[in-house]
Amino acid sequence: MVTVAWRGKPIWILRRTPEVLNSLKAISVLLADPDSKVESQQPPYASNVHRSIKPEFLVVVGLCTHLGCVPLTRFAVGALSGLGDDWPGGYFCPCHGSKFDLAGRVFKNVPAPTNLVVPPHHYAWDTVIEIGVHEQPT
Ligand code: FES
């Protein structure tokens, strides 16, 4: 994962393994909005199970949707994370205990009301992401 700044906000760009991508559907039952139905939280081109243009790369605003703190990475899976045996890896906001998965989707029964925000973005080239400009329809 790398963090870049956009409009004073941290933007996380996370490269996900095929194993992580395969696990995203399996944990849907634990999530408040697994299918990204809240339209304000991502552009239409990121309204999919991986919440991204290219499945491998997640691009999200790294601010908790509760009160705007910066969550911590908790990439370790299971008990090693300190978040329980069933923790699939993701982000943890210690302020009030909100949890997000590796697609920025919020868990059920936490203070944060919605998934992390996917900002407008597109691939200017295959290896260059431009933040703040929507993907153009083809
Ligand atoms: S600011 Fe993240 S849980 Fe409250």
PDB file of C-alpha atoms and ligand atoms in Angstrom:
ATOM      1  CA  MET A   1       0.000   0.000   0.000  1.00  0.00           C
ATOM      2  CA  VAL A   2       1.149   3.525  -0.738  1.00  0.00           C
ATOM      3  CA  THR A   3      -0.362   6.738   0.572  1.00  0.00           C
ATOM      4  CA  VAL A   4      -0.539   9.894  -1.507  1.00  0.00           C
ATOM      5  CA  ALA A   5      -2.182  13.243  -0.780  1.00  0.00           C
ATOM      6  CA  TRP A   6      -5.143  14.671  -2.676  1.00  0.00           C
ATOM      7  CA  ARG A   7      -6.931  17.856  -1.588  1.00  0.00           C
ATOM      8  CA  GLY A   8      -5.358  17.490   1.854  1.00  0.00           C
ATOM      9  CA  LYS A   9      -6.643  13.953   2.284  1.00  0.00           C
ATOM     10  CA  PRO A  10      -4.708  10.677   2.388  1.00  0.00           C
ATOM     11  CA  ILE A  11      -5.412   8.417  -0.557  1.00  0.00           C
ATOM     12  CA  TRP A  12      -4.540   4.771  -0.104  1.00  0.00           C
ATOM     13  CA  ILE A  13      -3.589   2.722  -3.130  1.00  0.00           C
ATOM     14  CA  LEU A  14      -3.571  -0.911  -2.135  1.00  0.00           C
ATOM     15  CA  ARG A  15      -2.369  -3.771  -4.327  1.00  0.00           C
ATOM     16  CA  ARG A  16      -4.371  -6.897  -3.541  1.00  0.00           C
ATOM     17  CA  THR A  17      -3.414 -10.492  -4.127  1.00  0.00           C
ATOM     18  CA  PRO A  18      -5.676 -12.954  -5.990  1.00  0.00           C
ATOM     19  CA  GLU A  19      -6.328 -14.612  -2.607  1.00  0.00           C
ATOM     20  CA  VAL A  20      -7.587 -11.347  -1.134  1.00  0.00           C
ATOM     21  CA  LEU A  21      -9.790 -10.697  -4.160  1.00  0.00           C
ATOM     22  CA  ASN A  22     -11.258 -14.196  -3.900  1.00  0.00           C
ATOM     23  CA  SER A  23     -12.031 -13.657  -0.218  1.00  0.00           C
ATOM     24  CA  LEU A  24     -14.047 -10.463  -0.722  1.00  0.00           C
ATOM     25  CA  LYS A  25     -17.324 -12.223  -1.533  1.00  0.00           C
ATOM     26  CA  ALA A  26     -16.980 -14.702   1.312  1.00  0.00           C
ATOM     27  CA  ILE A  27     -17.062 -12.031   4.024  1.00  0.00           C
ATOM     28  CA  SER A  28     -20.106 -10.163   2.682  1.00  0.00           C
ATOM     29  CA  VAL A  29     -22.254 -11.395   5.548  1.00  0.00           C
ATOM     30  CA  LEU A  30     -20.056  -9.464   8.009  1.00  0.00           C
ATOM     31  CA  LEU A  31     -20.461  -6.135   6.186  1.00  0.00           C
ATOM     32  CA  ALA A  32     -23.023  -3.328   6.337  1.00  0.00           C
ATOM     33  CA  ASP A  33     -22.935  -2.473   2.616  1.00  0.00           C
ATOM     34  CA  PRO A  34     -21.152  -5.347   0.857  1.00  0.00           C
ATOM     35  CA  ASP A  35     -22.489  -4.417  -2.579  1.00  0.00           C
ATOM     36  CA  SER A  36     -21.681  -0.698  -2.312  1.00  0.00           C
ATOM     37  CA  LYS A  37     -25.305   0.399  -2.604  1.00  0.00           C
ATOM     38  CA  VAL A  38     -24.691   3.795  -0.966  1.00  0.00           C
ATOM     39  CA  GLU A  39     -23.997   5.760  -4.135  1.00  0.00           C
ATOM     40  CA  SER A  40     -22.217   8.667  -2.447  1.00  0.00           C
ATOM     41  CA  GLN A  41     -19.313   6.436  -1.427  1.00  0.00           C
ATOM     42  CA  GLN A  42     -17.941   5.532  -4.853  1.00  0.00           C
ATOM     43  CA  PRO A  43     -18.307   6.434  -8.538  1.00  0.00           C
ATOM     44  CA  PRO A  44     -20.321   3.965 -10.643  1.00  0.00           C
ATOM     45  CA  TYR A  45     -17.172   2.381 -12.061  1.00  0.00           C
ATOM     46  CA  ALA A  46     -16.156   1.323  -8.535  1.00  0.00           C
ATOM     47  CA  SER A  47     -19.563  -0.026  -7.571  1.00  0.00           C
ATOM     48  CA  ASN A  48     -18.523  -3.655  -7.690  1.00  0.00           C
ATOM     49  CA  VAL A  49     -17.334  -6.242  -5.197  1.00  0.00           C
ATOM     50  CA  HIS A  50     -13.704  -5.078  -5.354  1.00  0.00           C
ATOM     51  CA  ARG A  51     -14.711  -1.375  -5.441  1.00  0.00           C
ATOM     52  CA  SER A  52     -12.161  -0.473  -8.078  1.00  0.00           C
ATOM     53  CA  ILE A  53     -11.495  -0.077 -11.788  1.00  0.00           C
ATOM     54  CA  LYS A  54      -8.773  -2.720 -11.844  1.00  0.00           C
ATOM     55  CA  PRO A  55      -9.531  -5.466  -9.312  1.00  0.00           C
ATOM     56  CA  GLU A  56      -5.897  -5.596  -8.211  1.00  0.00           C
ATOM     57  CA  PHE A  57      -5.757  -1.956  -7.089  1.00  0.00           C
ATOM     58  CA  LEU A  58      -7.992  -0.337  -4.482  1.00  0.00           C
ATOM     59  CA  VAL A  59      -8.015   3.463  -4.431  1.00  0.00           C
ATOM     60  CA  VAL A  60      -9.777   4.971  -1.388  1.00  0.00           C
ATOM     61  CA  VAL A  61      -9.751   8.043   0.804  1.00  0.00           C
ATOM     62  CA  GLY A  62      -8.067   6.936   4.032  1.00  0.00           C
ATOM     63  CA  LEU A  63     -10.465   8.709   6.381  1.00  0.00           C
ATOM     64  CA  CYS A  64     -12.951   6.933   8.620  1.00  0.00           C
ATOM     65  CA  THR A  65     -16.550   7.686   7.677  1.00  0.00           C
ATOM     66  CA  HIS A  66     -17.475   8.106  11.342  1.00  0.00           C
ATOM     67  CA  LEU A  67     -15.633  11.267  12.413  1.00  0.00           C
ATOM     68  CA  GLY A  68     -12.797  11.443   9.917  1.00  0.00           C
ATOM     69  CA  CYS A  69      -9.865   9.849  11.727  1.00  0.00           C
ATOM     70  CA  VAL A  70      -7.200   7.955   9.803  1.00  0.00           C
ATOM     71  CA  PRO A  71      -7.696   4.206  10.382  1.00  0.00           C
ATOM     72  CA  LEU A  72      -4.740   1.919  10.965  1.00  0.00           C
ATOM     73  CA  THR A  73      -3.749  -0.914   8.671  1.00  0.00           C
ATOM     74  CA  ARG A  74      -4.476  -4.332  10.117  1.00  0.00           C
ATOM     75  CA  PHE A  75      -3.356  -6.599   7.289  1.00  0.00           C
ATOM     76  CA  ALA A  76      -2.575  -9.616   9.471  1.00  0.00           C
ATOM     77  CA  VAL A  77      -5.350 -12.213   9.314  1.00  0.00           C
ATOM     78  CA  GLY A  78      -6.993 -13.883  12.317  1.00  0.00           C
ATOM     79  CA  ALA A  79      -5.898 -13.723  15.929  1.00  0.00           C
ATOM     80  CA  LEU A  80      -2.495 -12.227  15.070  1.00  0.00           C
ATOM     81  CA  SER A  81      -4.305  -8.987  14.236  1.00  0.00           C
ATOM     82  CA  GLY A  82      -5.718  -8.619  17.741  1.00  0.00           C
ATOM     83  CA  LEU A  83      -9.161  -8.244  16.156  1.00  0.00           C
ATOM     84  CA  GLY A  84     -10.412 -11.783  16.567  1.00  0.00           C
ATOM     85  CA  ASP A  85      -9.991 -15.176  14.959  1.00  0.00           C
ATOM     86  CA  ASP A  86     -12.275 -14.316  12.051  1.00  0.00           C
ATOM     87  CA  TRP A  87     -10.554 -11.037  11.109  1.00  0.00           C
ATOM     88  CA  PRO A  88      -9.955 -11.160   7.324  1.00  0.00           C
ATOM     89  CA  GLY A  89      -7.452  -8.287   7.181  1.00  0.00           C
ATOM     90  CA  GLY A  90      -8.317  -4.649   6.598  1.00  0.00           C
ATOM     91  CA  TYR A  91      -8.357  -1.354   8.434  1.00  0.00           C
ATOM     92  CA  PHE A  92      -9.179  -0.547  12.054  1.00  0.00           C
ATOM     93  CA  CYS A  93     -10.067   2.874  13.416  1.00  0.00           C
ATOM     94  CA  PRO A  94      -9.076   2.904  17.095  1.00  0.00           C
ATOM     95  CA  CYS A  95     -11.035   6.081  17.862  1.00  0.00           C
ATOM     96  CA  HIS A  96     -14.347   4.276  18.232  1.00  0.00           C
ATOM     97  CA  GLY A  97     -13.651   0.819  16.838  1.00  0.00           C
ATOM     98  CA  SER A  98     -14.822   0.971  13.238  1.00  0.00           C
ATOM     99  CA  LYS A  99     -13.535  -1.735  10.914  1.00  0.00           C
ATOM    100  CA  PHE A 100     -13.199  -1.873   7.141  1.00  0.00           C
ATOM    101  CA  ASP A 101     -12.182  -4.716   4.863  1.00  0.00           C
ATOM    102  CA  LEU A 102      -9.587  -4.705   2.084  1.00  0.00           C
ATOM    103  CA  ALA A 103     -12.136  -3.138  -0.281  1.00  0.00           C
ATOM    104  CA  GLY A 104     -12.855  -0.334   2.208  1.00  0.00           C
ATOM    105  CA  ARG A 105     -16.243  -1.822   3.067  1.00  0.00           C
ATOM    106  CA  VAL A 106     -17.493  -1.125   6.578  1.00  0.00           C
ATOM    107  CA  PHE A 107     -18.328  -3.935   8.960  1.00  0.00           C
ATOM    108  CA  LYS A 108     -21.733  -4.224  10.620  1.00  0.00           C
ATOM    109  CA  ASN A 109     -22.304  -2.890  14.143  1.00  0.00           C
ATOM    110  CA  VAL A 110     -19.551  -0.277  14.190  1.00  0.00           C
ATOM    111  CA  PRO A 111     -19.925   3.521  14.488  1.00  0.00           C
ATOM    112  CA  ALA A 112     -18.876   4.308  10.901  1.00  0.00           C
ATOM    113  CA  PRO A 113     -22.068   4.434   8.816  1.00  0.00           C
ATOM    114  CA  THR A 114     -20.688   3.845   5.341  1.00  0.00           C
ATOM    115  CA  ASN A 115     -17.866   2.354   3.301  1.00  0.00           C
ATOM    116  CA  LEU A 116     -14.690   4.352   2.773  1.00  0.00           C
ATOM    117  CA  VAL A 117     -14.953   6.833  -0.099  1.00  0.00           C
ATOM    118  CA  VAL A 118     -13.530   5.902  -3.487  1.00  0.00           C
ATOM    119  CA  PRO A 119     -12.416   9.220  -5.030  1.00  0.00           C
ATOM    120  CA  PRO A 120     -12.851  10.089  -8.697  1.00  0.00           C
ATOM    121  CA  HIS A 121      -9.913   8.579 -10.535  1.00  0.00           C
ATOM    122  CA  HIS A 122      -8.827   6.965 -13.763  1.00  0.00           C
ATOM    123  CA  TYR A 123      -5.807   5.336 -15.331  1.00  0.00           C
ATOM    124  CA  ALA A 124      -4.002   7.959 -17.393  1.00  0.00           C
ATOM    125  CA  TRP A 125      -1.661   5.147 -18.470  1.00  0.00           C
ATOM    126  CA  ASP A 126      -1.511   1.533 -17.476  1.00  0.00           C
ATOM    127  CA  THR A 127       0.716   2.381 -14.503  1.00  0.00           C
ATOM    128  CA  VAL A 128      -0.395   5.945 -13.732  1.00  0.00           C
ATOM    129  CA  ILE A 129      -3.514   6.800 -11.745  1.00  0.00           C
ATOM    130  CA  GLU A 130      -4.866  10.332 -11.891  1.00  0.00           C
ATOM    131  CA  ILE A 131      -6.890  11.218  -8.795  1.00  0.00           C
ATOM    132  CA  GLY A 132      -9.726  13.734  -9.069  1.00  0.00           C
ATOM    133  CA  VAL A 133     -10.736  12.974 -12.672  1.00  0.00           C
ATOM    134  CA  HIS A 134     -13.411  10.420 -13.431  1.00  0.00           C
ATOM    135  CA  GLU A 135     -12.883   7.502 -15.751  1.00  0.00           C
ATOM    136  CA  GLN A 136     -14.274   8.421 -19.144  1.00  0.00           C
ATOM    137  CA  PRO A 137     -17.019   6.167 -20.511  1.00  0.00           C
ATOM    138  CA  THR A 138     -15.821   4.124 -23.480  1.00  0.00           C
TER     139      THR A 138
HETATM  140  S1  FES B   1     -13.536   8.206  13.778  1.00  0.00           S
HETATM  141 FE1  FES B   1     -13.284   6.130  13.179  1.00  0.00          FE
HETATM  142  S2  FES B   1     -14.518   5.046  14.533  1.00  0.00           S
HETATM  143 FE2  FES B   1     -14.849   7.090  15.124  1.00  0.00          FE
END
